Amino acid sequence: MNNQQRPAPKTDMPVIPLGPRRGGGPMAGRMNAEKPKNTKKTLLRLLRYIGRNGVILGTLIVIMLAVTCADLLGPFFQAKAIDTIEMDEATQKLHIDFDTMKGYLSLMAIIFVCSAVLSYFQGVLSAKLSQSTVRTMRNDLFAKISRLPIGYTDSHRHGDIMSRMTNDVENVSNAISQSVTTLFSCVLTLIGALCMMVYYSPIMTLIALVTIPVSITVSSKLGKFMRRYFVQRQRLLGQLNGQVEETVTSYKTVVAYGKEEESVEKFGRVSGELRRCAVKARVWGSIMGPIMNFIGNLQYVLVAATGGWMVLRGRGGVTIGSIQAMLQYSKKFTHPINQIANQYSSILTALAGAERIFEIMDQADEIDEGKKATKPEEITGHIEFKNVQFGYVPGHPVLKGLNLSVKPGQKIAIVGATGSGKTTVVNLLTRFYELDGGEITVDGVNVTEIPKKDLRSFIAIVLQDTVLFSDTIRNNIKYGHAEASDEAMRASAATARADRFIDRLPDGYDTVLAESGSNLSQGQRQLLAIARAVLADPKILILDEATSNVDTRTEMHIQEALVALMKNRTSLIIAHRLSTIRDADVIVVIKDGVVAEAGDHDTLLAMGGEYATLYSNQFAGIAT
């Protein structure tokens, strides 16, 4: 990751398992506007997913083969039935062999019934194949997203990622259930129809094949032209979803700044561009069908004219029945080509969507080379930052050789101006990002040697922006310690002073929260996050503006609870309100990517340096 551009993070990144990873940093929204890099590779990967359902696929192929054979036998027996009608040369009257005709008609009826039954099962198996395939693909994609580096979710629109999980997967599903089975059936029909046409008349077959080069040329030329519109349509759809997600999640800010009209206008621009692109894609996707139908009808006329001429001339042993069969087989020969042409738009959409899905799947997983298993009870909490160097963008370092030592059980406050790197220290300790240089150790062990799951299991973090799920309060508090008893859960809520408002709720701890806990106040959500950290019982505690969203009275109670919580635990406190960290064992001031000052509150004030300046600036208004 050292050589890749990394976006600056937000401060709302909790450490698993205490909360979900939420993307931060600038939403660069870098969409992939280029054409598919490798259509063949994408198609082969998609076919491998389909092939995982071997039993369903094999059964479906057998049924499609049977349906195709039944479909091809129909014109054959029809021709036989027609040829039972003959002209009696002696009497110059028509003679019909009714017994033979009845036999052929009975066979046709049996074939059509069997074909209808098999077609039903073909539809059922197609649906099963489609849903089984996309279920596997969706699960793989979701599992991949859970393994992506934080930097990826920071630098990509969340709505676009969601669009790949929903819209693109759905397009693939539609293509598998309709287009893939259609294509396979078309290939079988093409081969079978060609063989039957040669059987009846090689001459008429050659006449029928005259239009094939025209069909191939037209479809290939139109296909290349259409392709760019379908790829662009998927890109714009992802961009539109990203804007909707961003607007909805930030709706209060949009309203507060009166940006409703601007937001609607921006949405309208993207939506309009999507409309224009979708219209072009649909028009060019729809125009191929009529063109191919025209070429097919031309073929039909040529075959009929040639067959009539051969009958009149008495050449090639052609009969009225064989002409009828040839006309039907020529239709069956061109119909698959038309079907492929009509399905081309959905195939292009599916391939474009599949490639967008595979783009995420091809991203490198979050680095985790840690092999030294570590249990929380083994940790004392001695942390060392040794010449740590890091930058989100190459050439623009945030930390420039930071050195910091935190003793077990020590309470360290980290302060500094905005953008000085306070939160970056936490992100590197939890390995949300990888170092560019130097090392960080916990109890003398480099954090890169500890599996990330183990590392994060003994670290808890309480953020300024809380992360809650659409679940009960009970499960939200137990999120980091699911096996905890209800007694321990209630005790942690009491420690965080959250029990007071929970007990007043109609359903108490069984109250179901809305999305992100929006049916609670900001302060109440903060108390639940603190209760979650209390229950997790971490060895290392990180507080990032943990009490910034509660009132002064509540803050006093929480500070008391946090003092008890931080006892015998290594604690890192990131704070802007300097009044909350006066009792810290050591206050560290970060400036220009290094530790500028370190000491307790009184010592740093007496020094008259950076901390004294920050403190005096913050309390100048109060003093006045």
XYZ file of C-alpha atoms in Angstrom:
624
model
C 0.000 0.000 0.000
C 3.033 2.210 0.335
C 3.106 3.058 -3.337
C -0.594 3.676 -3.729
C -2.403 6.922 -3.233
C -4.403 6.715 -0.011
C -7.202 9.073 0.888
C -7.164 10.921 4.151
C -9.473 9.144 6.584
C -12.337 10.455 8.619
C -12.292 9.960 12.330
C -15.355 7.722 12.302
C -13.583 4.395 11.886
C -14.306 2.056 14.779
C -12.200 -0.952 15.591
C -13.884 -4.238 14.919
C -15.529 -5.866 16.775
C -16.971 -2.809 18.471
C -18.512 -1.390 15.332
C -18.558 -1.635 11.547
C -15.920 -0.046 9.389
C -17.320 3.065 7.924
C -15.697 4.760 5.017
C -14.138 8.118 5.541
C -11.985 10.515 3.647
C -12.838 12.336 0.459
C -15.347 10.652 -1.789
C -13.233 10.912 -4.861
C -15.823 9.039 -6.904
C -13.352 7.819 -9.482
C -15.638 5.813 -11.740
C -14.305 3.446 -14.363
C -15.455 5.061 -17.571
C -13.279 2.938 -19.852
C -14.539 0.036 -21.914
C -14.300 -3.525 -20.538
C -10.669 -4.454 -20.402
C -11.088 -8.074 -21.418
C -14.466 -9.363 -22.554
C -13.197 -12.890 -23.106
C -11.716 -13.083 -19.629
C -14.925 -11.741 -18.063
C -17.034 -14.250 -19.991
C -14.813 -17.171 -18.985
C -14.967 -16.156 -15.309
C -18.734 -15.874 -15.525
C -18.943 -19.325 -17.125
C -16.840 -20.734 -14.277
C -19.403 -19.410 -11.808
C -22.182 -21.025 -13.825
C -20.220 -24.281 -13.951
C -20.158 -24.540 -10.147
C -23.748 -25.802 -10.328
C -22.717 -28.868 -12.309
C -25.763 -31.072 -11.628
C -28.284 -28.369 -12.498
C -26.282 -27.309 -15.551
C -25.888 -30.890 -16.791
C -29.582 -31.655 -16.370
C -30.500 -28.390 -18.071
C -28.242 -29.200 -21.048
C -29.855 -32.637 -21.452
C -33.352 -31.110 -21.343
C -32.418 -28.362 -23.809
C -30.993 -31.025 -26.132
C -34.241 -32.999 -25.902
C -36.362 -29.871 -26.508
C -34.229 -28.947 -29.526
C -34.516 -32.441 -30.998
C -38.290 -32.392 -30.506
C -38.446 -28.974 -32.108
C -36.460 -30.207 -35.120
C -38.512 -33.375 -35.558
C -41.738 -31.406 -35.939
C -41.096 -30.119 -39.501
C -39.730 -33.544 -40.510
C -42.964 -35.350 -39.641
C -44.994 -32.469 -40.990
C -43.269 -32.889 -44.354
C -44.014 -36.605 -44.240
C -47.666 -35.888 -43.487
C -47.928 -33.398 -46.378
C -46.342 -35.865 -48.790
C -49.124 -38.391 -48.058
C -51.204 -36.158 -50.331
C -50.396 -37.229 -53.900
C -51.810 -36.662 -57.356
C -53.151 -39.848 -58.943
C -51.853 -39.609 -62.512
C -54.457 -42.019 -63.793
C -57.504 -40.243 -62.388
C -55.914 -36.784 -62.044
C -57.358 -36.605 -58.551
C -55.721 -36.076 -55.173
C -55.126 -39.229 -53.179
C -54.584 -39.045 -49.413
C -53.148 -41.899 -47.344
C -55.148 -41.103 -44.212
C -53.722 -43.959 -42.111
C -50.148 -42.841 -42.713
C -51.085 -39.191 -42.190
C -52.755 -40.008 -38.877
C -49.612 -41.795 -37.756
C -47.424 -38.802 -38.533
C -49.888 -36.372 -36.958
C -50.012 -38.521 -33.796
C -46.232 -38.488 -33.597
C -46.267 -34.708 -33.975
C -48.807 -34.377 -31.167
C -46.690 -36.545 -28.860
C -43.579 -34.542 -29.733
C -45.288 -31.199 -29.068
C -46.642 -32.367 -25.695
C -43.237 -33.675 -24.634
C -41.622 -30.450 -25.812
C -44.067 -28.367 -23.760
C -43.438 -30.410 -20.586
C -39.672 -30.330 -21.061
C -39.794 -26.582 -21.730
C -41.492 -26.093 -18.366
C -38.732 -27.969 -16.556
C -36.177 -26.051 -18.619
C -37.600 -22.789 -17.274
C -37.513 -24.085 -13.684
C -33.916 -25.263 -13.968
C -32.888 -22.004 -15.677
C -34.252 -20.053 -12.721
C -32.460 -22.343 -10.253
C -29.203 -22.081 -12.184
C -29.503 -18.306 -12.311
C -30.278 -17.830 -8.633
C -27.674 -20.354 -7.459
C -25.007 -18.696 -9.577
C -25.753 -15.131 -8.487
C -26.066 -16.264 -4.867
C -22.510 -17.591 -5.037
C -21.324 -14.470 -6.836
C -23.107 -12.155 -4.386
C -21.662 -14.028 -1.404
C -18.162 -13.909 -2.893
C -18.521 -10.194 -3.585
C -19.770 -9.420 -0.083
C -16.995 -11.528 1.456
C -14.487 -9.666 -0.726
C -15.827 -6.290 0.396
C -15.334 -7.361 4.011
C -11.657 -8.060 3.246
C -10.938 -4.850 1.331
C -8.481 -2.338 2.783
C -10.005 0.681 4.488
C -8.345 2.821 1.817
C -10.518 1.267 -0.901
C -13.825 2.069 0.783
C -12.455 5.527 1.613
C -11.743 6.308 -2.034
C -14.833 4.849 -3.722
C -18.418 5.995 -3.532
C -20.366 3.699 -1.253
C -23.400 3.947 -3.525
C -21.352 2.684 -6.466
C -20.155 -0.303 -4.445
C -23.765 -0.999 -3.458
C -24.817 -0.709 -7.095
C -22.410 -3.479 -8.035
C -23.905 -5.667 -5.311
C -27.497 -5.031 -6.442
C -27.946 -3.742 -10.009
C -24.951 -5.432 -11.600
C -25.613 -8.779 -9.914
C -29.275 -8.561 -10.952
C -28.258 -7.946 -14.579
C -26.049 -11.022 -14.453
C -28.952 -12.991 -12.979
C -31.275 -11.947 -15.807
C -28.676 -12.842 -18.416
C -28.114 -16.314 -16.955
C -31.825 -17.115 -16.640
C -32.646 -15.865 -20.127
C -29.664 -15.184 -22.376
C -27.332 -18.066 -21.471
C -29.968 -20.775 -21.894
C -31.183 -19.055 -25.049
C -27.675 -18.978 -26.487
C -27.068 -22.661 -25.789
C -30.432 -23.626 -27.260
C -29.711 -21.442 -30.273
C -26.410 -23.186 -30.963
C -28.083 -26.602 -30.834
C -30.894 -25.409 -33.091
C -28.436 -23.897 -35.584
C -26.498 -27.160 -35.902
C -29.613 -29.337 -36.078
C -31.416 -27.114 -38.562
C -28.363 -26.968 -40.836
C -28.058 -30.749 -40.859
C -31.736 -31.176 -41.759
C -31.504 -28.545 -44.491
C -28.549 -30.358 -46.098
C -30.504 -33.611 -45.811
C -33.419 -32.178 -47.790
C -31.601 -30.088 -50.397
C -27.938 -28.963 -50.513
C -28.839 -26.430 -53.213
C -31.542 -24.713 -51.158
C -29.204 -24.857 -48.158
C -26.568 -22.881 -50.069
C -29.217 -20.331 -51.064
C -30.248 -20.016 -47.399
C -26.636 -19.549 -46.286
C -26.137 -16.576 -48.637
C -27.637 -14.233 -46.026
C -25.488 -15.502 -43.131
C -22.376 -13.379 -43.915
C -24.653 -10.348 -44.111
C -26.141 -11.196 -40.699
C -22.716 -11.677 -39.122
C -21.352 -8.443 -40.585
C -24.338 -6.375 -39.471
C -24.405 -7.854 -35.948
C -20.651 -7.423 -35.388
C -20.613 -3.819 -36.635
C -23.645 -2.840 -34.578
C -22.307 -4.746 -31.573
C -19.069 -2.785 -31.444
C -20.980 0.471 -31.735
C -23.507 -0.485 -29.048
C -20.964 -1.737 -26.515
C -19.778 1.648 -25.293
C -23.304 2.795 -24.475
C -24.026 -0.191 -22.247
C -20.765 0.178 -20.348
C -21.377 3.908 -19.906
C -24.940 3.225 -18.737
C -23.712 0.948 -15.927
C -21.113 3.517 -14.888
C -23.700 6.298 -14.734
C -26.109 4.084 -12.806
C -23.429 3.474 -10.183
C -22.706 7.207 -10.040
C -26.407 7.974 -9.601
C -26.723 5.466 -6.760
C -23.656 6.947 -5.115
C -25.159 10.432 -5.211
C -28.477 9.203 -3.776
C -26.686 7.399 -0.935
C -24.523 10.425 -0.215
C -27.488 12.833 -0.225
C -29.680 10.643 1.995
C -26.969 10.026 4.588
C -26.054 13.725 4.616
C -29.596 15.051 4.340
C -29.471 17.184 7.488
C -26.366 18.957 6.226
C -27.952 19.491 2.803
C -31.032 21.056 4.403
C -29.048 23.051 6.941
C -27.079 24.786 4.190
C -30.079 25.194 1.900
C -28.581 23.019 -0.804
C -31.781 21.164 -1.684
C -32.154 22.785 -5.095
C -28.468 22.359 -5.887
C -28.663 18.697 -4.888
C -31.754 18.165 -7.040
C -30.080 19.961 -9.943
C -26.966 17.816 -9.628
C -29.090 14.679 -9.480
C -31.030 15.876 -12.510
C -27.819 16.339 -14.514
C -26.606 12.819 -13.798
C -30.100 11.393 -14.261
C -30.438 13.222 -17.573
C -27.108 11.916 -18.770
C -28.168 8.425 -17.729
C -31.468 8.858 -19.588
C -29.724 9.941 -22.787
C -27.236 7.097 -22.558
C -29.947 4.539 -21.711
C -32.086 5.698 -24.657
C -29.160 5.322 -27.035
C -28.306 1.914 -25.583
C -31.915 0.771 -25.849
C -32.397 2.164 -29.377
C -29.251 0.568 -30.737
C -29.989 -2.594 -28.795
C -33.516 -2.755 -30.262
C -32.605 -1.894 -33.846
C -30.595 -5.061 -34.330
C -33.658 -7.307 -33.990
C -35.677 -5.732 -36.828
C -32.628 -5.695 -39.104
C -31.988 -9.371 -38.463
C -35.677 -10.144 -39.013
C -35.529 -8.405 -42.401
C -32.509 -10.489 -43.407
C -34.312 -13.640 -42.205
C -37.394 -12.819 -44.267
C -35.198 -12.239 -47.312
C -33.740 -15.685 -46.798
C -37.267 -17.136 -46.510
C -38.248 -15.638 -49.882
C -35.081 -16.911 -51.590
C -35.567 -20.445 -50.289
C -39.256 -20.514 -51.252
C -38.530 -19.249 -54.763
C -35.699 -21.731 -55.283
C -37.776 -24.645 -53.968
C -40.738 -23.771 -56.223
C -38.456 -23.578 -59.255
C -36.927 -26.977 -58.432
C -40.371 -28.597 -58.063
C -41.561 -27.200 -61.363
C -38.365 -28.399 -63.066
C -38.474 -31.738 -61.282
C -34.935 -31.386 -59.945
C -33.268 -32.729 -56.818
C -36.230 -34.891 -55.842
C -37.778 -31.913 -54.099
C -41.421 -32.318 -53.013
C -44.013 -29.930 -51.660
C -43.456 -31.437 -48.205
C -39.696 -30.980 -48.399
C -40.149 -27.333 -49.453
C -42.372 -26.790 -46.430
C -39.757 -28.473 -44.220
C -36.957 -26.404 -45.767
C -38.882 -23.183 -45.156
C -39.392 -24.114 -41.520
C -35.789 -25.223 -41.069
C -34.520 -22.048 -42.699
C -36.627 -20.099 -40.220
C -35.256 -22.218 -37.397
C -31.788 -21.555 -38.735
C -32.167 -17.778 -38.822
C -34.366 -17.494 -35.730
C -31.487 -18.331 -33.326
C -29.393 -15.632 -34.989
C -32.225 -13.175 -34.448
C -32.588 -14.320 -30.848
C -28.895 -13.784 -30.249
C -29.190 -10.333 -31.765
C -32.215 -9.508 -29.586
C -30.409 -10.762 -26.481
C -27.273 -8.819 -27.300
C -28.215 -5.792 -25.232
C -28.848 -7.844 -22.077
C -25.665 -9.812 -22.687
C -23.661 -6.595 -22.980
C -25.288 -5.238 -19.828
C -24.513 -8.448 -17.963
C -20.898 -8.517 -19.136
C -20.423 -4.873 -18.194
C -21.931 -5.583 -14.777
C -19.894 -8.758 -14.321
C -16.682 -6.917 -15.081
C -17.548 -4.238 -12.517
C -18.127 -7.028 -9.986
C -14.851 -8.723 -10.876
C -13.029 -5.382 -10.580
C -13.810 -5.418 -6.857
C -13.017 -9.112 -6.554
C -9.611 -8.503 -8.160
C -8.645 -5.861 -5.613
C -5.900 -6.886 -3.200
C -7.116 -8.041 0.200
C -6.281 -6.123 3.331
C -2.718 -7.027 4.246
C -2.499 -9.360 7.229
C 0.809 -11.171 7.461
C 0.517 -11.577 11.222
C 1.296 -15.121 12.369
C 1.924 -14.637 16.077
C -1.394 -15.471 17.725
C -2.007 -13.257 20.748
C -4.738 -13.568 23.366
C -6.141 -10.454 25.078
C -5.244 -11.739 28.535
C -1.571 -11.845 27.503
C -1.470 -8.114 26.719
C -0.232 -5.561 29.230
C -0.647 -2.573 26.901
C 2.916 -1.289 26.419
C 2.852 0.613 23.105
C 5.856 1.972 21.221
C 5.831 4.196 18.115
C 9.342 4.155 16.667
C 10.214 6.632 13.907
C 6.755 6.174 12.376
C 6.372 7.656 8.905
C 3.149 7.725 6.946
C 1.289 9.686 4.279
C -2.025 9.128 2.560
C -0.639 10.596 -0.661
C 2.924 9.852 -1.813
C 5.130 12.859 -1.274
C 2.817 14.393 1.328
C 3.667 12.762 4.666
C 1.384 13.234 7.671
C 3.706 11.641 10.216
C 7.419 12.340 9.741
C 9.280 10.148 12.172
C 6.935 10.129 15.172
C 8.280 8.568 18.369
C 6.006 7.828 21.324
C 6.133 5.431 24.250
C 3.019 4.483 26.230
C 3.497 2.437 29.386
C 1.004 -0.210 30.538
C -1.978 1.343 32.279
C -0.897 4.854 31.336
C -3.420 7.467 30.218
C -2.055 9.408 27.251
C -3.831 12.389 25.711
C -2.992 13.311 22.124
C -3.692 16.892 21.073
C -2.806 19.099 18.156
C -4.233 21.230 15.424
C -6.675 19.801 12.902
C -4.818 17.663 10.368
C -1.783 17.221 12.588
C -2.134 13.413 12.541
C -3.904 12.607 15.817
C -6.399 10.177 14.325
C -3.749 8.815 11.985
C -1.883 7.513 15.033
C -4.965 5.465 15.939
C -5.470 4.263 12.366
C -1.909 2.975 12.252
C -2.087 1.322 15.667
C -5.186 -0.611 14.605
C -3.635 -1.258 11.170
C -6.386 0.370 9.182
C -3.450 1.621 7.134
C 0.082 0.277 6.753
C 3.190 2.231 7.699
C 5.504 3.811 5.157
C 8.400 3.539 7.599
C 9.278 2.783 11.200
C 7.367 0.361 13.407
C 4.698 0.135 16.090
C 4.976 -2.482 18.826
C 2.612 -3.757 21.504
C 4.423 -5.421 24.407
C 7.537 -5.503 22.222
C 5.846 -7.310 19.337
C 5.539 -5.518 15.995
C 1.848 -5.072 15.211
C 2.475 -6.484 11.720
C 3.316 -9.817 13.368
C -0.002 -9.970 15.238
C -3.043 -11.182 13.256
C -5.378 -8.240 12.778
C -8.275 -10.096 14.362
C -6.198 -10.661 17.501
C -4.848 -7.107 17.475
C -8.291 -5.545 17.271
C -9.766 -7.932 19.824
C -7.878 -6.238 22.665
C -8.464 -2.683 21.427
C -11.705 -0.769 21.866
C -12.472 2.637 20.448
C -15.231 5.137 21.170
C -15.712 7.661 18.405
C -17.245 11.080 18.113
C -19.651 9.708 15.477
C -21.203 6.593 16.918
C -21.940 3.456 14.934
C -25.171 1.651 15.792
C -27.119 -1.018 13.946
C -30.811 -1.480 13.155
C -31.164 -3.973 15.987
C -32.116 -4.012 19.656
C -30.235 -1.946 22.206
C -29.262 -5.225 23.864
C -27.549 -6.543 20.728
C -25.903 -3.206 20.002
C -24.258 -3.160 23.442
C -23.273 -6.820 23.097
C -21.865 -6.328 19.596
C -18.265 -6.571 20.781
C -18.953 -9.320 23.321
C -21.931 -11.362 22.099
C -21.569 -14.099 24.716
C -21.779 -11.663 27.636
C -24.588 -12.180 30.133
C -27.508 -9.771 30.459
C -26.261 -8.875 33.940
C -22.870 -7.812 32.562
C -24.605 -5.931 29.750
C -26.805 -4.030 32.214
C -23.794 -3.278 34.394
C -21.908 -1.802 31.440
C -24.936 0.338 30.583
C -25.055 1.556 34.180
C -21.338 2.382 34.105
C -21.867 4.427 30.965
C -24.928 6.118 32.528
C -27.008 4.727 29.622
C -29.358 2.706 31.847
C -31.267 5.815 32.854
C -32.715 6.566 29.428
C -32.942 2.886 28.399
C -35.204 2.080 31.359
C -37.546 4.873 30.306
C -38.049 3.386 26.826
C -41.238 1.317 26.332
C -39.322 -1.847 25.401
C -36.183 -1.115 27.419
C -33.190 -3.104 26.189
C -35.386 -4.763 23.542
C -36.047 -1.431 21.835
C -35.204 -1.733 18.144
C -33.108 1.150 16.848
C -33.717 2.807 13.522
C -30.917 2.999 10.960
C -27.766 4.313 12.649
C -29.805 4.780 15.832
C -31.548 7.833 14.410
C -34.482 7.429 16.806
C -32.136 8.342 19.695
C -30.465 11.629 20.449
C -26.813 12.148 19.641
C -25.905 11.980 23.306
C -27.862 8.767 23.869
C -26.111 7.134 20.950
C -22.800 8.184 22.483
C -23.731 6.550 25.783
C -24.535 3.267 24.021
C -21.155 3.334 22.270
C -19.453 3.831 25.617
C -21.491 0.987 27.155
C -20.350 -1.233 24.279
C -16.712 -0.397 25.016
C -17.215 -1.047 28.732
C -18.646 -4.506 28.025
C -15.809 -5.370 25.620
C -13.343 -5.005 28.508
C -10.361 -4.028 26.293
C -6.688 -3.935 27.225
C -6.147 -0.798 25.156
C -8.822 1.885 25.099
C -9.026 4.673 22.527
C -11.324 7.638 23.079
C -11.720 9.914 20.086
C -13.773 12.901 21.280
C -15.901 10.364 23.155
C -17.943 12.913 25.106
C -18.220 15.646 22.506
C -21.915 15.001 21.800
C -23.274 15.037 25.362
C -24.212 17.895 27.613
C -21.902 19.179 30.338
C -23.790 17.467 33.171
C -23.790 14.108 31.402
C -20.161 14.597 30.472
C -19.242 14.893 34.138
C -20.906 11.557 34.878
C -19.313 9.908 31.854
C -15.898 11.230 32.821
C -16.316 9.524 36.172
C -17.273 6.292 34.414
C -14.365 6.598 32.016
C -11.925 7.090 34.874
C -13.067 3.740 36.278
C -12.980 2.193 32.815
C -9.446 3.435 32.102
C -8.084 2.143 35.403
C -5.327 -0.434 34.769
C -5.831 -0.019 31.010
C -3.593 1.694 28.518
C -5.658 4.601 27.238
C -5.174 6.933 24.306
C -7.393 10.001 24.370
C -7.757 12.208 21.326
C -9.310 15.484 22.363
C -10.003 18.970 21.143
C -11.615 20.124 24.382
C -8.526 20.365 26.522
C -10.564 20.574 29.728
C -11.339 16.842 29.403
C -7.692 15.704 29.481
C -6.203 17.722 32.346
C -5.789 14.622 34.498
C -3.983 12.597 31.788
C -0.672 11.084 32.881
C 1.012 12.472 29.768
C -0.253 14.971 27.226
C 1.374 14.629 23.804
C 1.282 17.530 21.369
C 1.685 16.566 17.696
C 2.844 19.188 15.234
C 4.250 18.794 11.733
C 4.102 15.009 11.997
C 6.237 14.650 15.126
C 5.829 14.889 18.884
C 6.458 18.550 19.626
C 5.872 18.407 23.394
C 5.042 15.853 26.061
C 4.304 16.197 29.763
C 1.457 16.672 32.220
C -0.936 19.627 32.098
C 0.885 21.873 34.558
C 4.325 21.185 33.098
C 3.222 21.986 29.553
C 1.502 25.195 30.633
C 4.651 26.268 32.438
C 6.712 25.632 29.297
C 4.654 28.205 27.398
C 4.914 26.241 24.144
C 2.412 24.719 21.734
C 0.128 23.300 24.416
C 0.027 26.581 26.302
C -0.904 28.368 23.075
C -3.668 25.856 22.297
C -4.967 26.076 25.854
C -4.957 29.857 26.036
C -6.642 30.153 22.624
C -9.357 27.724 23.645
C -10.139 29.444 26.905
C -9.554 33.023 25.819
C -13.261 33.551 25.239
C -14.133 32.183 28.686
C -11.535 34.386 30.334
C -12.861 37.419 28.505
